[in-house]
Amino acid sequence: MVERRVTVGWAEGLHARPASIFVRAATASGVPVTIAKPDGTPVNAASMLAVLGLGAQGGEEIVLASEADGSEAALDRLAKLVAEGLEELPETV
């Protein structure tokens, strides 16, 4: 299991537009990824409802995880997206 702990960089947290950006990026990663609050139950990062259901606020830590081949690079890109509050998935890390 590969894991990345990251602080949510969007001031509004993972709500509405940031959640949509994140879900699109998780889906585009091509590997199954989960997202959770520390010590929380992981949910599918490609599910808008699941991500919104986390209620992750700006400044809170989340955990991204995957067991798939190629997940290191995918999680690095997703972690950068979340930490920096980017508007789209970066091409390179």
mmCIF file with all atom_site columns, C-alpha atoms in Angstrom:
data_model
loop_
_atom_site.group_PDB
_atom_site.id
_atom_site.type_symbol
_atom_site.label_atom_id
_atom_site.label_alt_id
_atom_site.label_comp_id
_atom_site.label_asym_id
_atom_site.label_entity_id
_atom_site.label_seq_id
_atom_site.pdbx_PDB_ins_code
_atom_site.Cartn_x
_atom_site.Cartn_y
_atom_site.Cartn_z
_atom_site.occupancy
_atom_site.B_iso_or_equiv
_atom_site.pdbx_formal_charge
_atom_site.auth_seq_id
_atom_site.auth_comp_id
_atom_site.auth_asym_id
_atom_site.auth_atom_id
_atom_site.pdbx_PDB_model_num
ATOM 1  C CA . MET A 1 1  ? 0.000   0.000  0.000   1.00 0.00 ? 1  MET A CA 1
ATOM 2  C CA . VAL A 1 2  ? 1.368   3.371  -1.074  1.00 0.00 ? 2  VAL A CA 1
ATOM 3  C CA . GLU A 1 3  ? 0.168   6.324  0.947   1.00 0.00 ? 3  GLU A CA 1
ATOM 4  C CA . ARG A 1 4  ? 0.492   10.102 0.936   1.00 0.00 ? 4  ARG A CA 1
ATOM 5  C CA . ARG A 1 5  ? -0.553  12.346 3.821   1.00 0.00 ? 5  ARG A CA 1
ATOM 6  C CA . VAL A 1 6  ? -1.305  15.862 2.670   1.00 0.00 ? 6  VAL A CA 1
ATOM 7  C CA . THR A 1 7  ? -2.864  19.050 4.009   1.00 0.00 ? 7  THR A CA 1
ATOM 8  C CA . VAL A 1 8  ? -5.786  20.402 1.979   1.00 0.00 ? 8  VAL A CA 1
ATOM 9  C CA . GLY A 1 9  ? -4.595  23.606 0.297   1.00 0.00 ? 9  GLY A CA 1
ATOM 10 C CA . TRP A 1 10 ? -7.958  24.889 -0.932  1.00 0.00 ? 10 TRP A CA 1
ATOM 11 C CA . ALA A 1 11 ? -9.272  27.439 1.585   1.00 0.00 ? 11 ALA A CA 1
ATOM 12 C CA . GLU A 1 12 ? -12.818 26.115 1.130   1.00 0.00 ? 12 GLU A CA 1
ATOM 13 C CA . GLY A 1 13 ? -11.664 22.508 1.529   1.00 0.00 ? 13 GLY A CA 1
ATOM 14 C CA . LEU A 1 14 ? -12.794 19.644 -0.686  1.00 0.00 ? 14 LEU A CA 1
ATOM 15 C CA . HIS A 1 15 ? -16.190 21.124 -1.491  1.00 0.00 ? 15 HIS A CA 1
ATOM 16 C CA . ALA A 1 16 ? -17.933 21.822 -4.815  1.00 0.00 ? 16 ALA A CA 1
ATOM 17 C CA . ARG A 1 17 ? -15.379 23.001 -7.378  1.00 0.00 ? 17 ARG A CA 1
ATOM 18 C CA . PRO A 1 18 ? -12.202 21.731 -5.614  1.00 0.00 ? 18 PRO A CA 1
ATOM 19 C CA . ALA A 1 19 ? -13.831 18.345 -5.059  1.00 0.00 ? 19 ALA A CA 1
ATOM 20 C CA . SER A 1 20 ? -14.795 18.201 -8.729  1.00 0.00 ? 20 SER A CA 1
ATOM 21 C CA . ILE A 1 21 ? -11.213 19.016 -9.776  1.00 0.00 ? 21 ILE A CA 1
ATOM 22 C CA . PHE A 1 22 ? -9.853  16.379 -7.406  1.00 0.00 ? 22 PHE A CA 1
ATOM 23 C CA . VAL A 1 23 ? -12.305 13.665 -8.521  1.00 0.00 ? 23 VAL A CA 1
ATOM 24 C CA . ARG A 1 24 ? -11.535 14.317 -12.202 1.00 0.00 ? 24 ARG A CA 1
ATOM 25 C CA . ALA A 1 25 ? -7.810  14.110 -11.437 1.00 0.00 ? 25 ALA A CA 1
ATOM 26 C CA . ALA A 1 26 ? -8.224  10.899 -9.416  1.00 0.00 ? 26 ALA A CA 1
ATOM 27 C CA . THR A 1 27 ? -10.213 9.337  -12.248 1.00 0.00 ? 27 THR A CA 1
ATOM 28 C CA . ALA A 1 28 ? -7.646  10.466 -14.834 1.00 0.00 ? 28 ALA A CA 1
ATOM 29 C CA . SER A 1 29 ? -4.802  8.943  -12.795 1.00 0.00 ? 29 SER A CA 1
ATOM 30 C CA . GLY A 1 30 ? -5.731  5.513  -14.135 1.00 0.00 ? 30 GLY A CA 1
ATOM 31 C CA . VAL A 1 31 ? -5.236  3.792  -10.786 1.00 0.00 ? 31 VAL A CA 1
ATOM 32 C CA . PRO A 1 32 ? -7.754  3.132  -8.025  1.00 0.00 ? 32 PRO A CA 1
ATOM 33 C CA . VAL A 1 33 ? -7.164  5.654  -5.225  1.00 0.00 ? 33 VAL A CA 1
ATOM 34 C CA . THR A 1 34 ? -8.819  6.059  -1.851  1.00 0.00 ? 34 THR A CA 1
ATOM 35 C CA . ILE A 1 35 ? -9.055  9.213  0.240   1.00 0.00 ? 35 ILE A CA 1
ATOM 36 C CA . ALA A 1 36 ? -9.691  9.447  3.977   1.00 0.00 ? 36 ALA A CA 1
ATOM 37 C CA . LYS A 1 37 ? -9.252  11.628 6.994   1.00 0.00 ? 37 LYS A CA 1
ATOM 38 C CA . PRO A 1 38 ? -6.572  10.243 9.345   1.00 0.00 ? 38 PRO A CA 1
ATOM 39 C CA . ASP A 1 39 ? -8.029  7.270  11.239  1.00 0.00 ? 39 ASP A CA 1
ATOM 40 C CA . GLY A 1 40 ? -11.155 7.528  9.063   1.00 0.00 ? 40 GLY A CA 1
ATOM 41 C CA . THR A 1 41 ? -12.685 5.057  6.645   1.00 0.00 ? 41 THR A CA 1
ATOM 42 C CA . PRO A 1 42 ? -11.158 5.315  3.142   1.00 0.00 ? 42 PRO A CA 1
ATOM 43 C CA . VAL A 1 43 ? -13.560 6.125  0.308   1.00 0.00 ? 43 VAL A CA 1
ATOM 44 C CA . ASN A 1 44 ? -13.220 5.970  -3.469  1.00 0.00 ? 44 ASN A CA 1
ATOM 45 C CA . ALA A 1 45 ? -11.407 9.122  -4.635  1.00 0.00 ? 45 ALA A CA 1
ATOM 46 C CA . ALA A 1 46 ? -13.171 8.890  -8.011  1.00 0.00 ? 46 ALA A CA 1
ATOM 47 C CA . SER A 1 47 ? -16.612 9.311  -6.390  1.00 0.00 ? 47 SER A CA 1
ATOM 48 C CA . MET A 1 48 ? -17.833 12.895 -6.077  1.00 0.00 ? 48 MET A CA 1
ATOM 49 C CA . LEU A 1 49 ? -20.384 11.983 -3.411  1.00 0.00 ? 49 LEU A CA 1
ATOM 50 C CA . ALA A 1 50 ? -17.813 10.071 -1.366  1.00 0.00 ? 50 ALA A CA 1
ATOM 51 C CA . VAL A 1 51 ? -15.284 12.923 -1.521  1.00 0.00 ? 51 VAL A CA 1
ATOM 52 C CA . LEU A 1 52 ? -17.913 15.517 -0.579  1.00 0.00 ? 52 LEU A CA 1
ATOM 53 C CA . GLY A 1 53 ? -19.037 13.227 2.245   1.00 0.00 ? 53 GLY A CA 1
ATOM 54 C CA . LEU A 1 54 ? -15.610 13.462 3.875   1.00 0.00 ? 54 LEU A CA 1
ATOM 55 C CA . GLY A 1 55 ? -16.220 17.112 4.689   1.00 0.00 ? 55 GLY A CA 1
ATOM 56 C CA . ALA A 1 56 ? -12.487 17.840 4.455   1.00 0.00 ? 56 ALA A CA 1
ATOM 57 C CA . GLN A 1 57 ? -11.798 21.472 5.328   1.00 0.00 ? 57 GLN A CA 1
ATOM 58 C CA . GLY A 1 58 ? -8.937  23.678 4.215   1.00 0.00 ? 58 GLY A CA 1
ATOM 59 C CA . GLY A 1 59 ? -5.892  23.030 6.411   1.00 0.00 ? 59 GLY A CA 1
ATOM 60 C CA . GLU A 1 60 ? -7.026  19.529 7.408   1.00 0.00 ? 60 GLU A CA 1
ATOM 61 C CA . GLU A 1 61 ? -4.873  16.496 6.705   1.00 0.00 ? 61 GLU A CA 1
ATOM 62 C CA . ILE A 1 62 ? -6.112  13.752 4.380   1.00 0.00 ? 62 ILE A CA 1
ATOM 63 C CA . VAL A 1 63 ? -4.639  10.406 3.398   1.00 0.00 ? 63 VAL A CA 1
ATOM 64 C CA . LEU A 1 64 ? -4.424  9.281  -0.228  1.00 0.00 ? 64 LEU A CA 1
ATOM 65 C CA . ALA A 1 65 ? -3.699  5.595  -0.796  1.00 0.00 ? 65 ALA A CA 1
ATOM 66 C CA . SER A 1 66 ? -3.471  2.978  -3.535  1.00 0.00 ? 66 SER A CA 1
ATOM 67 C CA . GLU A 1 67 ? -2.248  -0.579 -3.997  1.00 0.00 ? 67 GLU A CA 1
ATOM 68 C CA . ALA A 1 68 ? -2.039  -0.457 -7.808  1.00 0.00 ? 68 ALA A CA 1
ATOM 69 C CA . ASP A 1 69 ? 1.047   -0.584 -10.003 1.00 0.00 ? 69 ASP A CA 1
ATOM 70 C CA . GLY A 1 70 ? 2.103   2.929  -10.925 1.00 0.00 ? 70 GLY A CA 1
ATOM 71 C CA . SER A 1 71 ? 0.468   4.411  -7.868  1.00 0.00 ? 71 SER A CA 1
ATOM 72 C CA . GLU A 1 72 ? 3.597   6.236  -6.634  1.00 0.00 ? 72 GLU A CA 1
ATOM 73 C CA . ALA A 1 73 ? 3.535   8.798  -9.460  1.00 0.00 ? 73 ALA A CA 1
ATOM 74 C CA . ALA A 1 74 ? -0.265  9.081  -9.415  1.00 0.00 ? 74 ALA A CA 1
ATOM 75 C CA . LEU A 1 75 ? -0.348  9.759  -5.676  1.00 0.00 ? 75 LEU A CA 1
ATOM 76 C CA . ASP A 1 76 ? 2.488   12.290 -5.984  1.00 0.00 ? 76 ASP A CA 1
ATOM 77 C CA . ARG A 1 77 ? 0.490   14.238 -8.595  1.00 0.00 ? 77 ARG A CA 1
ATOM 78 C CA . LEU A 1 78 ? -2.730  14.066 -6.579  1.00 0.00 ? 78 LEU A CA 1
ATOM 79 C CA . ALA A 1 79 ? -0.940  15.111 -3.378  1.00 0.00 ? 79 ALA A CA 1
ATOM 80 C CA . LYS A 1 80 ? 0.549   18.126 -5.191  1.00 0.00 ? 80 LYS A CA 1
ATOM 81 C CA . LEU A 1 81 ? -2.890  19.056 -6.522  1.00 0.00 ? 81 LEU A CA 1
ATOM 82 C CA . VAL A 1 82 ? -4.441  18.929 -3.045  1.00 0.00 ? 82 VAL A CA 1
ATOM 83 C CA . ALA A 1 83 ? -1.576  20.557 -1.132  1.00 0.00 ? 83 ALA A CA 1
ATOM 84 C CA . GLU A 1 84 ? -1.222  23.484 -3.514  1.00 0.00 ? 84 GLU A CA 1
ATOM 85 C CA . GLY A 1 85 ? -4.946  23.910 -4.208  1.00 0.00 ? 85 GLY A CA 1
ATOM 86 C CA . LEU A 1 86 ? -4.281  23.771 -7.943  1.00 0.00 ? 86 LEU A CA 1
ATOM 87 C CA . GLU A 1 87 ? -6.973  24.274 -10.561 1.00 0.00 ? 87 GLU A CA 1
ATOM 88 C CA . GLU A 1 88 ? -5.898  21.211 -12.564 1.00 0.00 ? 88 GLU A CA 1
ATOM 89 C CA . LEU A 1 89 ? -3.671  18.153 -12.268 1.00 0.00 ? 89 LEU A CA 1
ATOM 90 C CA . PRO A 1 90 ? -0.024  19.065 -12.851 1.00 0.00 ? 90 PRO A CA 1
ATOM 91 C CA . GLU A 1 91 ? 1.680   17.333 -15.786 1.00 0.00 ? 91 GLU A CA 1
ATOM 92 C CA . THR A 1 92 ? 4.839   16.734 -13.773 1.00 0.00 ? 92 THR A CA 1
ATOM 93 C CA . VAL A 1 93 ? 5.680   16.614 -10.117 1.00 0.00 ? 93 VAL A CA 1
#
